[in-house]
Coordinates of C-alpha atoms in Angstrom, one line a residue:
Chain A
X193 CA 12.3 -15.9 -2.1
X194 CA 10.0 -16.5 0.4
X195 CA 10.4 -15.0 3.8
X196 CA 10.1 -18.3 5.5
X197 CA 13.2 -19.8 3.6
X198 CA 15.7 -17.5 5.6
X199 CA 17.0 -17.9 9.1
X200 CA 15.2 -15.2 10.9
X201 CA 18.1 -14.6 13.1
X202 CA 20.3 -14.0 10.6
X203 CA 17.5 -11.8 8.5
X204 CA 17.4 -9.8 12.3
X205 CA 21.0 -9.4 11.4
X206 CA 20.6 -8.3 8.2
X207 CA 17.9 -5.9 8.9
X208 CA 19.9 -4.2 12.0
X209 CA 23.1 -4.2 9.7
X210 CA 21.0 -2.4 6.8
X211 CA 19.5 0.1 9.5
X212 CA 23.5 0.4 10.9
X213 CA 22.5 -0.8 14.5
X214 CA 25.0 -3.0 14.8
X215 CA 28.1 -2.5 16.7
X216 CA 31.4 -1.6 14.5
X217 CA 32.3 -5.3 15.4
X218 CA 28.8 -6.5 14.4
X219 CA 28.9 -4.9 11.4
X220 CA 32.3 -5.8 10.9
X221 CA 31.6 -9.1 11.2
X222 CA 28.3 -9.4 8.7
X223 CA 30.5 -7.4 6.2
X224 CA 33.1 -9.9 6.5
X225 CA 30.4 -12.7 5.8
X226 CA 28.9 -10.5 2.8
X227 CA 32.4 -11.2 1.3
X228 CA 33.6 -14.0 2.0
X229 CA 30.5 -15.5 -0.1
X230 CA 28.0 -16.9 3.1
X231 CA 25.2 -18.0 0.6
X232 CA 22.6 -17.6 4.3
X233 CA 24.3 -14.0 5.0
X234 CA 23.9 -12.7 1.3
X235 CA 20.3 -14.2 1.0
X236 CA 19.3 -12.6 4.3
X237 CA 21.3 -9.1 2.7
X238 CA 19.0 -9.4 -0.4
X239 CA 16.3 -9.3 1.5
X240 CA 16.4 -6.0 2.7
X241 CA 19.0 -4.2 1.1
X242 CA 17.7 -2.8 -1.6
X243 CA 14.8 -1.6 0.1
X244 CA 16.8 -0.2 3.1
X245 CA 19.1 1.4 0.7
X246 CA 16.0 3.5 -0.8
X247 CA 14.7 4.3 2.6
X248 CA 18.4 5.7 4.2
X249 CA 18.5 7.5 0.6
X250 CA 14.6 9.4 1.4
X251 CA 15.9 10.2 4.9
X252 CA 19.2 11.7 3.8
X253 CA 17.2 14.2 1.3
X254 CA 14.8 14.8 4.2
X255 CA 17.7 15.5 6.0
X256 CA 19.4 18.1 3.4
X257 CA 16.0 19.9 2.7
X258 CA 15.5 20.4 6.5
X259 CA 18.9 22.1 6.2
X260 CA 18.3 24.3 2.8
X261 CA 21.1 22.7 2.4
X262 CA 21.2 24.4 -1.4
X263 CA 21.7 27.9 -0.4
X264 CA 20.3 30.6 -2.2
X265 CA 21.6 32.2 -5.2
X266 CA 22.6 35.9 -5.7
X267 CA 19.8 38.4 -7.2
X268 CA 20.3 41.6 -7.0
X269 CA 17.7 43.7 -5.0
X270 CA 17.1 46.6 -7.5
X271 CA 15.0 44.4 -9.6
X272 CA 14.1 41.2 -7.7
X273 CA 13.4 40.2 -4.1
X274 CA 16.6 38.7 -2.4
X275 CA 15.5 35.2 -0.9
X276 CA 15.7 35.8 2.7
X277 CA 18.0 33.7 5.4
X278 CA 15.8 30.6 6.6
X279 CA 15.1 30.3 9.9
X280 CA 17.6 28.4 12.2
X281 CA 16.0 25.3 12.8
X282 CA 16.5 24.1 16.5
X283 CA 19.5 23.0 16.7
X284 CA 20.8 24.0 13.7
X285 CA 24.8 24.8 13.9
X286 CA 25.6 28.4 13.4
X287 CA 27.0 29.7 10.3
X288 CA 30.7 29.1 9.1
X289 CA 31.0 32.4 10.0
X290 CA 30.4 31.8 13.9
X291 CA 32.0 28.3 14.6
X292 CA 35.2 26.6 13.9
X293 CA 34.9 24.4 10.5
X294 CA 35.3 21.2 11.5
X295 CA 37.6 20.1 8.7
X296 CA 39.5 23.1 9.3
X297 CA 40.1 21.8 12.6
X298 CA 41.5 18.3 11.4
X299 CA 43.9 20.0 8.9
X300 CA 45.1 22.4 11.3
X301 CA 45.7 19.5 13.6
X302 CA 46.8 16.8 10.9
X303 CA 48.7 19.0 7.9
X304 CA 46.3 17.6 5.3
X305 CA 47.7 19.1 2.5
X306 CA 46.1 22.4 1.3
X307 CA 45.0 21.0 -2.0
X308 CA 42.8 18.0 -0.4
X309 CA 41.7 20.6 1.8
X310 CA 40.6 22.6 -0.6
X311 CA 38.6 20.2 -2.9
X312 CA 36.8 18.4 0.5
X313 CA 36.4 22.0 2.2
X314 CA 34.2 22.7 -1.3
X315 CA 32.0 20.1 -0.1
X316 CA 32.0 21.2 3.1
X317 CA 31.5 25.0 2.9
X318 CA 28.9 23.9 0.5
X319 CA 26.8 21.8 3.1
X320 CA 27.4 24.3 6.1
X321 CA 27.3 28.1 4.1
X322 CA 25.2 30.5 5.7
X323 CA 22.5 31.3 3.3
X324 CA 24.1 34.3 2.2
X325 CA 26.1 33.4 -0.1
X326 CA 29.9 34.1 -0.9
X327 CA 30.6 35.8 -4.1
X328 CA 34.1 36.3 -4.9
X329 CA 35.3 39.6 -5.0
X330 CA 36.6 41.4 -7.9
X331 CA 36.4 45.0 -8.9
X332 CA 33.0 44.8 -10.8
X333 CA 31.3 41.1 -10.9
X334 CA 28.5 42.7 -12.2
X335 CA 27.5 41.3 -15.8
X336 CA 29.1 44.1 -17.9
X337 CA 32.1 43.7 -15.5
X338 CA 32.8 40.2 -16.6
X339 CA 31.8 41.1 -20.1
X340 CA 34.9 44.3 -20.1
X341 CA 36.9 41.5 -18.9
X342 CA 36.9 39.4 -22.0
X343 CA 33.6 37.4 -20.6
X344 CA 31.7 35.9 -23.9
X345 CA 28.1 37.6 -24.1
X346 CA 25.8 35.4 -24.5
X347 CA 22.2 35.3 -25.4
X348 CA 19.9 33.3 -22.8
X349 CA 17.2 31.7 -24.7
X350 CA 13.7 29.8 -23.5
X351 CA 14.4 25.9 -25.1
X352 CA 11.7 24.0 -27.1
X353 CA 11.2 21.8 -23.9
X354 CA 8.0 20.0 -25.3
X355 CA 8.5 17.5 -22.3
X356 CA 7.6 20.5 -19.7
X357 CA 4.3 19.9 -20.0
X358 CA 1.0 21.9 -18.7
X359 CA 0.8 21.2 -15.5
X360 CA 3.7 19.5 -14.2
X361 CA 3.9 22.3 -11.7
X362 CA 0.3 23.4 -10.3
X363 CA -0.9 26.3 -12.2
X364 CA 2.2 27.1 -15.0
X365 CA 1.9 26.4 -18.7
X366 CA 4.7 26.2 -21.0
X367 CA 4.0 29.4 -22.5
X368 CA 4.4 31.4 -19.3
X369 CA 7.7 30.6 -20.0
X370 CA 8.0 31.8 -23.6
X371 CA 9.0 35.3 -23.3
X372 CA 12.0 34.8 -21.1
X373 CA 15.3 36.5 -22.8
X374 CA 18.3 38.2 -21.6
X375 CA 22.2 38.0 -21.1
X376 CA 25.1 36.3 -19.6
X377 CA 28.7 35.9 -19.3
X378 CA 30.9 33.1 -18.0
X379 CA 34.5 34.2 -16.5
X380 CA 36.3 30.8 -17.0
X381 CA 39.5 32.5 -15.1
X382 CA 37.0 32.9 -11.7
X383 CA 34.4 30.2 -12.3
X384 CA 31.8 33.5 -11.8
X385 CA 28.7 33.2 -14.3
X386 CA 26.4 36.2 -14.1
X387 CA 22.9 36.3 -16.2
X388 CA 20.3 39.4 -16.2
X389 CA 17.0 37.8 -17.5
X390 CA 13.9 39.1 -18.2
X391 CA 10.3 37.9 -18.6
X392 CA 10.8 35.0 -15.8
X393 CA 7.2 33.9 -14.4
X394 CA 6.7 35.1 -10.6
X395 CA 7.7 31.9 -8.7
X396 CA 5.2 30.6 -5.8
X397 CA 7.8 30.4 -3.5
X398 CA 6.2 28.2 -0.7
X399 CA 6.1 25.4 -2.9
X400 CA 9.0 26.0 -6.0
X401 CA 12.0 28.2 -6.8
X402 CA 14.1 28.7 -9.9
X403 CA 17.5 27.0 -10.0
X404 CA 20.9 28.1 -11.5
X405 CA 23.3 25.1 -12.9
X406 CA 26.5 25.3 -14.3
X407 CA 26.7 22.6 -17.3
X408 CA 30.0 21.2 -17.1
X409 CA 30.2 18.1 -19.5
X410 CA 33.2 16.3 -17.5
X411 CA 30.9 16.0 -14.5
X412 CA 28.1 13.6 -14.5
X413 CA 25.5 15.9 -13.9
X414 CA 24.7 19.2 -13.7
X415 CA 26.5 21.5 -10.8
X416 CA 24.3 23.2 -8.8
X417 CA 24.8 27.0 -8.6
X418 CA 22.2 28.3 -6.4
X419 CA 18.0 28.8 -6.1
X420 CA 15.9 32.3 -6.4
X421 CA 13.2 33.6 -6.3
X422 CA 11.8 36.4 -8.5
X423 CA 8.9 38.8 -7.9
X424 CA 7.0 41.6 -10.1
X425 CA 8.4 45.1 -10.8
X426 CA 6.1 47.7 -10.4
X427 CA 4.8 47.6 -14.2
X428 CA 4.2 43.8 -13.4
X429 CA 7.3 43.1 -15.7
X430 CA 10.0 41.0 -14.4
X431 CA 13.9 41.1 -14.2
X432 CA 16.7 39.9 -12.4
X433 CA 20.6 39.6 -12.2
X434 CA 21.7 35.9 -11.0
X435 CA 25.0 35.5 -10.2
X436 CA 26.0 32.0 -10.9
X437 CA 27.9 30.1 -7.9
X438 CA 28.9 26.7 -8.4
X439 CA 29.1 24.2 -5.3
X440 CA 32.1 22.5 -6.7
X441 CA 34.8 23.7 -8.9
X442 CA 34.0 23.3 -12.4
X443 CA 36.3 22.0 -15.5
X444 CA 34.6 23.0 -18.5
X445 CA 31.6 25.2 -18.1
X446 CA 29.6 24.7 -21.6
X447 CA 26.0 26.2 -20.7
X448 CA 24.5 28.1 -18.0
X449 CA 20.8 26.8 -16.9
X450 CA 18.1 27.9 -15.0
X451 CA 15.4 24.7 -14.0
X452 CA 12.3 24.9 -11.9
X453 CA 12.4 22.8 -8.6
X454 CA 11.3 22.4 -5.6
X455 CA 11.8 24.7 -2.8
X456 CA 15.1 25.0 -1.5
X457 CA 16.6 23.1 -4.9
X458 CA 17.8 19.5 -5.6
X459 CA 21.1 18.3 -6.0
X460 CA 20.1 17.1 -9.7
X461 CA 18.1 19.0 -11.7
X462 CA 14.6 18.6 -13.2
X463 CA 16.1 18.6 -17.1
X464 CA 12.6 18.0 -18.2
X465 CA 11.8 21.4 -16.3
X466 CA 14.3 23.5 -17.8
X467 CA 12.7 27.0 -18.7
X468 CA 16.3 29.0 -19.6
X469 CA 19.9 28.2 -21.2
X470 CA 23.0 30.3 -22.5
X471 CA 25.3 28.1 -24.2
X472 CA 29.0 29.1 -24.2
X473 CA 31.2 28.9 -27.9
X474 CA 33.7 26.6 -27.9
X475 CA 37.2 27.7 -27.0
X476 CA 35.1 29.7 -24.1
X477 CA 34.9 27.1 -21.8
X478 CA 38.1 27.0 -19.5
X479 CA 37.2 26.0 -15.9
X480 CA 38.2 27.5 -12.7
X481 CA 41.9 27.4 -11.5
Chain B
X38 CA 47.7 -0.4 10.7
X39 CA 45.6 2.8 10.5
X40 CA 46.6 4.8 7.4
X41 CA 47.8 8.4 7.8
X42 CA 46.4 11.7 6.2
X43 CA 45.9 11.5 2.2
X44 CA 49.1 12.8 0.0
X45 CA 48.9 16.1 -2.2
X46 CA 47.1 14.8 -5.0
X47 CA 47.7 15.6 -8.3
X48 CA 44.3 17.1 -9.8
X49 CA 43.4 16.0 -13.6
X50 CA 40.8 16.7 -15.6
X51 CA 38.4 13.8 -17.0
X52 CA 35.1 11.8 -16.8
X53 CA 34.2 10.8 -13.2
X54 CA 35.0 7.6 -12.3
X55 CA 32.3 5.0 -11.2
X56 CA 31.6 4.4 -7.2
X57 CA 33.4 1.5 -7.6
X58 CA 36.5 2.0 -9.2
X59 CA 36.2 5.3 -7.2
X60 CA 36.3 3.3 -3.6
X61 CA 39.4 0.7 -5.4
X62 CA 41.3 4.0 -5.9
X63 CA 40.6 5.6 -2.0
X64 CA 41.4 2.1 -0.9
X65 CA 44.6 2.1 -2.7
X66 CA 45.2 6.1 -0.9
X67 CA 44.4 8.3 -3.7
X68 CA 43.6 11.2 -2.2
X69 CA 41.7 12.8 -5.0
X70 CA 39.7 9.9 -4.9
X71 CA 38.4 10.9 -1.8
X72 CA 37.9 14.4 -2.1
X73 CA 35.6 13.0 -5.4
X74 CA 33.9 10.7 -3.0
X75 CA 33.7 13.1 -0.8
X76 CA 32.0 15.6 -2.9
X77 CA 29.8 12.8 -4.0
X78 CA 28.1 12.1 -1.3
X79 CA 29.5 14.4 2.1
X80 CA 25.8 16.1 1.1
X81 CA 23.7 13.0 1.2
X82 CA 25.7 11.3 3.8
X83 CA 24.9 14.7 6.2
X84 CA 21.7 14.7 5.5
X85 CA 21.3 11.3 6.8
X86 CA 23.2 12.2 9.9
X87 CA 21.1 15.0 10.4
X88 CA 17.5 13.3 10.2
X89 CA 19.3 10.6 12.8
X90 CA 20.6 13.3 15.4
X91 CA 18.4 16.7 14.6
X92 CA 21.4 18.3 15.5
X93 CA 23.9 20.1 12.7
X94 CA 26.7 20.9 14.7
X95 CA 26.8 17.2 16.2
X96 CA 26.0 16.2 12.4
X97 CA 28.8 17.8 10.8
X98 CA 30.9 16.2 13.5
X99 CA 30.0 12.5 12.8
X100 CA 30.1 13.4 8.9
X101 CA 33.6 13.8 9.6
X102 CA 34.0 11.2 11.8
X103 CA 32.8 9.0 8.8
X104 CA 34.6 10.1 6.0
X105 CA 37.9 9.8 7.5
X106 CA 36.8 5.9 8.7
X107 CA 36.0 5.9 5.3
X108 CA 39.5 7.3 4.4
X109 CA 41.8 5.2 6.7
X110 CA 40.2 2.0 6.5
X111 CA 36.5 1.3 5.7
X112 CA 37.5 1.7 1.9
X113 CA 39.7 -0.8 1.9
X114 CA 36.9 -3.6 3.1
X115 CA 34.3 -2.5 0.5
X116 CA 33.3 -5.0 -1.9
X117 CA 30.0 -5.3 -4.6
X118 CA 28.9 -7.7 -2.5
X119 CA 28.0 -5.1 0.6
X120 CA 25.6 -3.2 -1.7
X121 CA 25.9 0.0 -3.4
X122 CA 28.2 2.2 -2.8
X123 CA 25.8 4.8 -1.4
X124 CA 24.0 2.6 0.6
X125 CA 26.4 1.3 2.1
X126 CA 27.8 4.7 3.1
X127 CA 24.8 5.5 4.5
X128 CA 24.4 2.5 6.7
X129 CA 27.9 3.3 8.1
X130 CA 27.2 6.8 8.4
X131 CA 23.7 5.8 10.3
X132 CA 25.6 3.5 12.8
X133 CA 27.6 6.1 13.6
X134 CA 25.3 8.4 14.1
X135 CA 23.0 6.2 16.7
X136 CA 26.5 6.1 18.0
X137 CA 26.7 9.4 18.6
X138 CA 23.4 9.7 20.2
X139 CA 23.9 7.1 22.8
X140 CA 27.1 8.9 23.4
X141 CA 24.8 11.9 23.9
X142 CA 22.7 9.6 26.1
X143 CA 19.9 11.6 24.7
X144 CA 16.4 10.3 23.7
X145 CA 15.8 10.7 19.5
X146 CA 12.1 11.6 19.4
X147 CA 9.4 12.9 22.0
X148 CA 6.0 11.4 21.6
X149 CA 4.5 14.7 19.9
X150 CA 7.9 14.5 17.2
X151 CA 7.1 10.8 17.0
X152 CA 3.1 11.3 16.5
X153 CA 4.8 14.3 13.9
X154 CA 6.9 11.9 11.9
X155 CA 4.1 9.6 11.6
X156 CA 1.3 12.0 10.4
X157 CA 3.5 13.8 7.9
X158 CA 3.7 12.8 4.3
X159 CA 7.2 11.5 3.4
X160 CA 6.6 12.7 -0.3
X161 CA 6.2 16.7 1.0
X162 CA 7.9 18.2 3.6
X163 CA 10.6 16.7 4.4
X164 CA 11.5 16.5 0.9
X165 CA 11.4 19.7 0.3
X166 CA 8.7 19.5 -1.8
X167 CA 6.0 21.7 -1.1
X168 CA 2.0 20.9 -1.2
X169 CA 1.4 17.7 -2.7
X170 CA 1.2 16.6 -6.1
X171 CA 2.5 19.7 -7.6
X172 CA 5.3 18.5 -8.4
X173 CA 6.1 15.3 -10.3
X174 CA 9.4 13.3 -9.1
X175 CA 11.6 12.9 -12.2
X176 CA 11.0 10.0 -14.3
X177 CA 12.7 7.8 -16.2
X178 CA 15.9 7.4 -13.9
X179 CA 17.5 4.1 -13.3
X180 CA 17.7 4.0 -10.1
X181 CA 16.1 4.8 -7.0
X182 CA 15.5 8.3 -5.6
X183 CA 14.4 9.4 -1.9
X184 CA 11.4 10.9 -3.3
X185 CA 10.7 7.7 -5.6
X186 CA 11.2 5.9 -1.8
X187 CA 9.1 7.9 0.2
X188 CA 6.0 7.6 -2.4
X189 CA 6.5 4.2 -2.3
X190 CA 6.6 4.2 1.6
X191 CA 3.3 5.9 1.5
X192 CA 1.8 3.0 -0.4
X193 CA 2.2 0.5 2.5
X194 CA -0.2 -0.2 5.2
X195 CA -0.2 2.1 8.3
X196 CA 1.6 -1.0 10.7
X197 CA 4.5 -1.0 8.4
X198 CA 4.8 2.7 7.2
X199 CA 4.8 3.6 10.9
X200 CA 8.0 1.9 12.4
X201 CA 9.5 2.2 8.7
X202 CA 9.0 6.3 8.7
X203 CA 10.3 6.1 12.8
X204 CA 13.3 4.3 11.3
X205 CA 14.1 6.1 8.6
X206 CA 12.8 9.8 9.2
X207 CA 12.5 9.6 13.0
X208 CA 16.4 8.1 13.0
X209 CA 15.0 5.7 15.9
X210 CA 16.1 2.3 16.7
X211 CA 14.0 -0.5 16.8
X212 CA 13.7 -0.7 20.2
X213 CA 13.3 3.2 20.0
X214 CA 10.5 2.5 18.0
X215 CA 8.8 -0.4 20.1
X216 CA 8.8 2.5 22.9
X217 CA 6.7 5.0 20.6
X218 CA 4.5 2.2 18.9
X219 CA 3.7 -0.1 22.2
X220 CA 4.1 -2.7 21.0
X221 CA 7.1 -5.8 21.6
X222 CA 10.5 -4.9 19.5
X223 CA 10.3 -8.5 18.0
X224 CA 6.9 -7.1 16.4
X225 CA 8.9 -4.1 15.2
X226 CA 11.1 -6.2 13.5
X227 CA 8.6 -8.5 11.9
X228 CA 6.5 -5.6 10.8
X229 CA 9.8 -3.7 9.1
X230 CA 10.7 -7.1 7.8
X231 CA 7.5 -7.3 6.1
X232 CA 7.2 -3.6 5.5
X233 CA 10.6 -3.4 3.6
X234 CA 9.3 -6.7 1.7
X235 CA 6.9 -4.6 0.2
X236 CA 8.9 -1.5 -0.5
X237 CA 11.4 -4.0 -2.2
X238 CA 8.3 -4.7 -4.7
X239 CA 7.4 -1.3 -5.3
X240 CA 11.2 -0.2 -5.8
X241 CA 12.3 -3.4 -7.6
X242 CA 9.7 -4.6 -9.2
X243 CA 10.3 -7.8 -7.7
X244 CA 8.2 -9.6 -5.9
X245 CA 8.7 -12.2 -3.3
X246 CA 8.4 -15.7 -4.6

């Protein structure tokens, strides 16, 4: 369709309803064209939607790395180098911590009913957690806790990943990889997954981290569960303990995974780039409560 | 008539439902619907906000703002024909954020930010990416990502990247942009048009006839 063929006014309209600069009635209005079938306003539409819809989709990850919106995982300091609180960016809202959530406000004000609350605060706490990040509390969340609570042990293995090919990221070959081994457990009563794994490569961490997931095969992808970094011993050796902590409740936790992505972690992982997994048995995958 | 606050819901295991069936079902007040949705895209739809305002605390604000639109009536009017489901949440969630700065009555971008949105590589640091190149988006996905978007932005020539990256990573209007650029708005506009024309072609594959 060539540009000429279209009302410009109405491809003005189009364009400031893609970029939402229209007024609520405005857009109200063009929506209300959209669907009613105005052959001019859909044409116009088709012109820049799909196009728009890419560029609001590269600002809204700019916007959610500038936050490190994926918070960091737990690693215990004994044997790796906790990943540090980023820096409040200027402007940046203080930590849940310090300032009334906002949801919390509505349902105190509203009496949304506690379990909507809870599965949109998820989200929420998710987007606005401090970067230190909330474990939940038991008497020993350590791995052999969860294991002397019934926790499955299982054995984290490095997967044939032929497509994680030699220099996908700068400066790593496969076989850097080839020597990671370890433990973990899954608690299915708390939703807590904890994995002690040896042999991981030192990340670069201005420019990628490791990333925990929590495979759950009801959800469309894989849940994100925290990023890490991991540093030498003093015998160069590494090893750390990652606590696994889902952003959103999970139903059926079949594998635990650890991918390599860029700093401050995706929302989808790199499956190509996956260096570590510990599949659960069957019958061991109850989800959270 | 404006709908009230969603009902307990009654949580089930199961697939994920589709965006679509997903917005029938918060349209018709299914409350776990929403918190799906909301789960969805609450990340993506902040992030947006936030590279609009540059502000969190006012971000997390119009986040809300949105969803609950979203909740007591926007659902309701979405149809296939408005887009994606995504998209179009963004584009709702990007109106109300320019809302909320002229609420403010605040400017979006100094010169030296604007000269700073320009310069930067969309396929780095705002991305979270780190030095370029090192890493490869993912491949072989159906549809578009932001980092398959900004590389393609990159691609286009420096009068359309420039008021494309203000309006998309700058969160200016185009009159906002006209200001930083110097040149008239109706300019702005024709070079986006064009700008997005191409961007369609890289992301699409399809050219204009």
């Amino acid at each position: 369709m060539a540009f000429s063929d279209l009302d410009p006014v109405l491809v003005d309209l189009a364009q400031g309803y893609a970029l939402g600069e229209l007024s609520p009635a405005e857009m109200e209005a063009f929506e209300r064209r959209l669907i009613d079938g105005d052959e001019a306003a859909r044409r116009a539409f088709a012109e820049v939607e799909a196009a728009t819809r890419a560029g609001l989709l590269m600002a809204a990850d700019a916007g959610i790395a500038s936050r490190g919106a994926i918070r960091p995982v737990a690693v215990e300091a004994a044997v790796s180098r906790p990943v540090p609180p980023r820096s409040p960016q200027p402007g940046q809202a203080p930590s849940a911590g310090q300032r009334p959530d906002v949801l919390a406000r509505i349902g105190a004000v509203t009496g949304w009913l506690a379990a909507v609350a809870a599965a949109i605060a998820a989200a929420i706490i998710w987007i606005s957690r401090p970067t230190v990040p909330v474990i939940p509390t038991g008497p020993d969340n350590t791995l052999a806790g969860l294991i002397a609570r019934g926790a499955a042990e299982l054995t984290i293995v490095h997967p044939d990943a032929p497509k994680f090919a030699s220099g996908r990221v700068a400066g790593l070959d496969p076989a850097d990889f080839a020597g990671i081994g370890g433990t973990a457990a899954w608690e299915p009563g708390s939703g807590l997954g904890v994995a002690e794994i040896t042999g991981l490569p030192v990340n670069d961490a201005a420019t990628w981290q490791y990333q925990a997931w929590v495979i759950d095969p009801a959800k469309g992808s894989p849940v994100p569960a925290g990023v890490f970094d991991v540093v030498a011993n003093a015998d160069g050796t590494t090893s750390v303990s990652v606590t696994f902590d889902p952003t959103l409740p999970i139903g059926s936790a079949a594998a635990l995974a650890i991918t390599i992505e860029p700093v401050g972690g995706q929302l989808e992982p790199n499956l190509d780039q996956l260096i570590a997994i510990a599949s659960l048995p069957s019958g061991d995958q109850g989800g959270t409560p | 008539m404006t709908r009230g606050l969603p009902p307990k819901p009654v949580v089930s295991p199961g697939a994920e439902p589709d965006d679509v069936s997903l917005m029938a079902r918060v349209a018709a007040g299914d409350a776990v619907a929403f918190a799906l949705l909301h789960a969805r895209y609450a990340p993506r739809v902040l992030g947006l906000i936030v590279s609009v305002l540059r502000d969190a605390s006012e971000s997390e604000d119009v986040l809300q703002q949105v969803m609950l639109e979203v909740w007591q009536r926007h659902a309701a009017r979405y149809q296939p024909a408005l887009g994606p489901v995504d998209g179009w949440l963004l584009r709702l969630a990007r109106s109300r954020a320019i809302d909320r700065v002229r609420s403010l009555e605040r400017g979006r971008l100094t010169p030296e930010e604007a000269r700073g949105v320009i310069a930067s590589r969309s396929s780095t640091a705002e991305l979270g990416v780190g030095a370029a190149g090192q890493i490869e988006p993912r491949g072989g996905r159906a549809s578009t990502t932001g980092l398959d978007a900004a590389m393609a932005l990159e691609s286009l020539p420096d009068d359309e990247r420039v008021p494309i990256r203000l309006a998309f990573l700058g969160g200016c209007s185009r009159e906002q942009i006209a200001a930083h650029v110097g040149v008239p708005v109706g300019t702005v506009k024709t070079r986006i048009r064009r700008g997005l024309g191409r961007l369609r072609e890289v992301i699409t594959g399809e050219a204009n006839a």
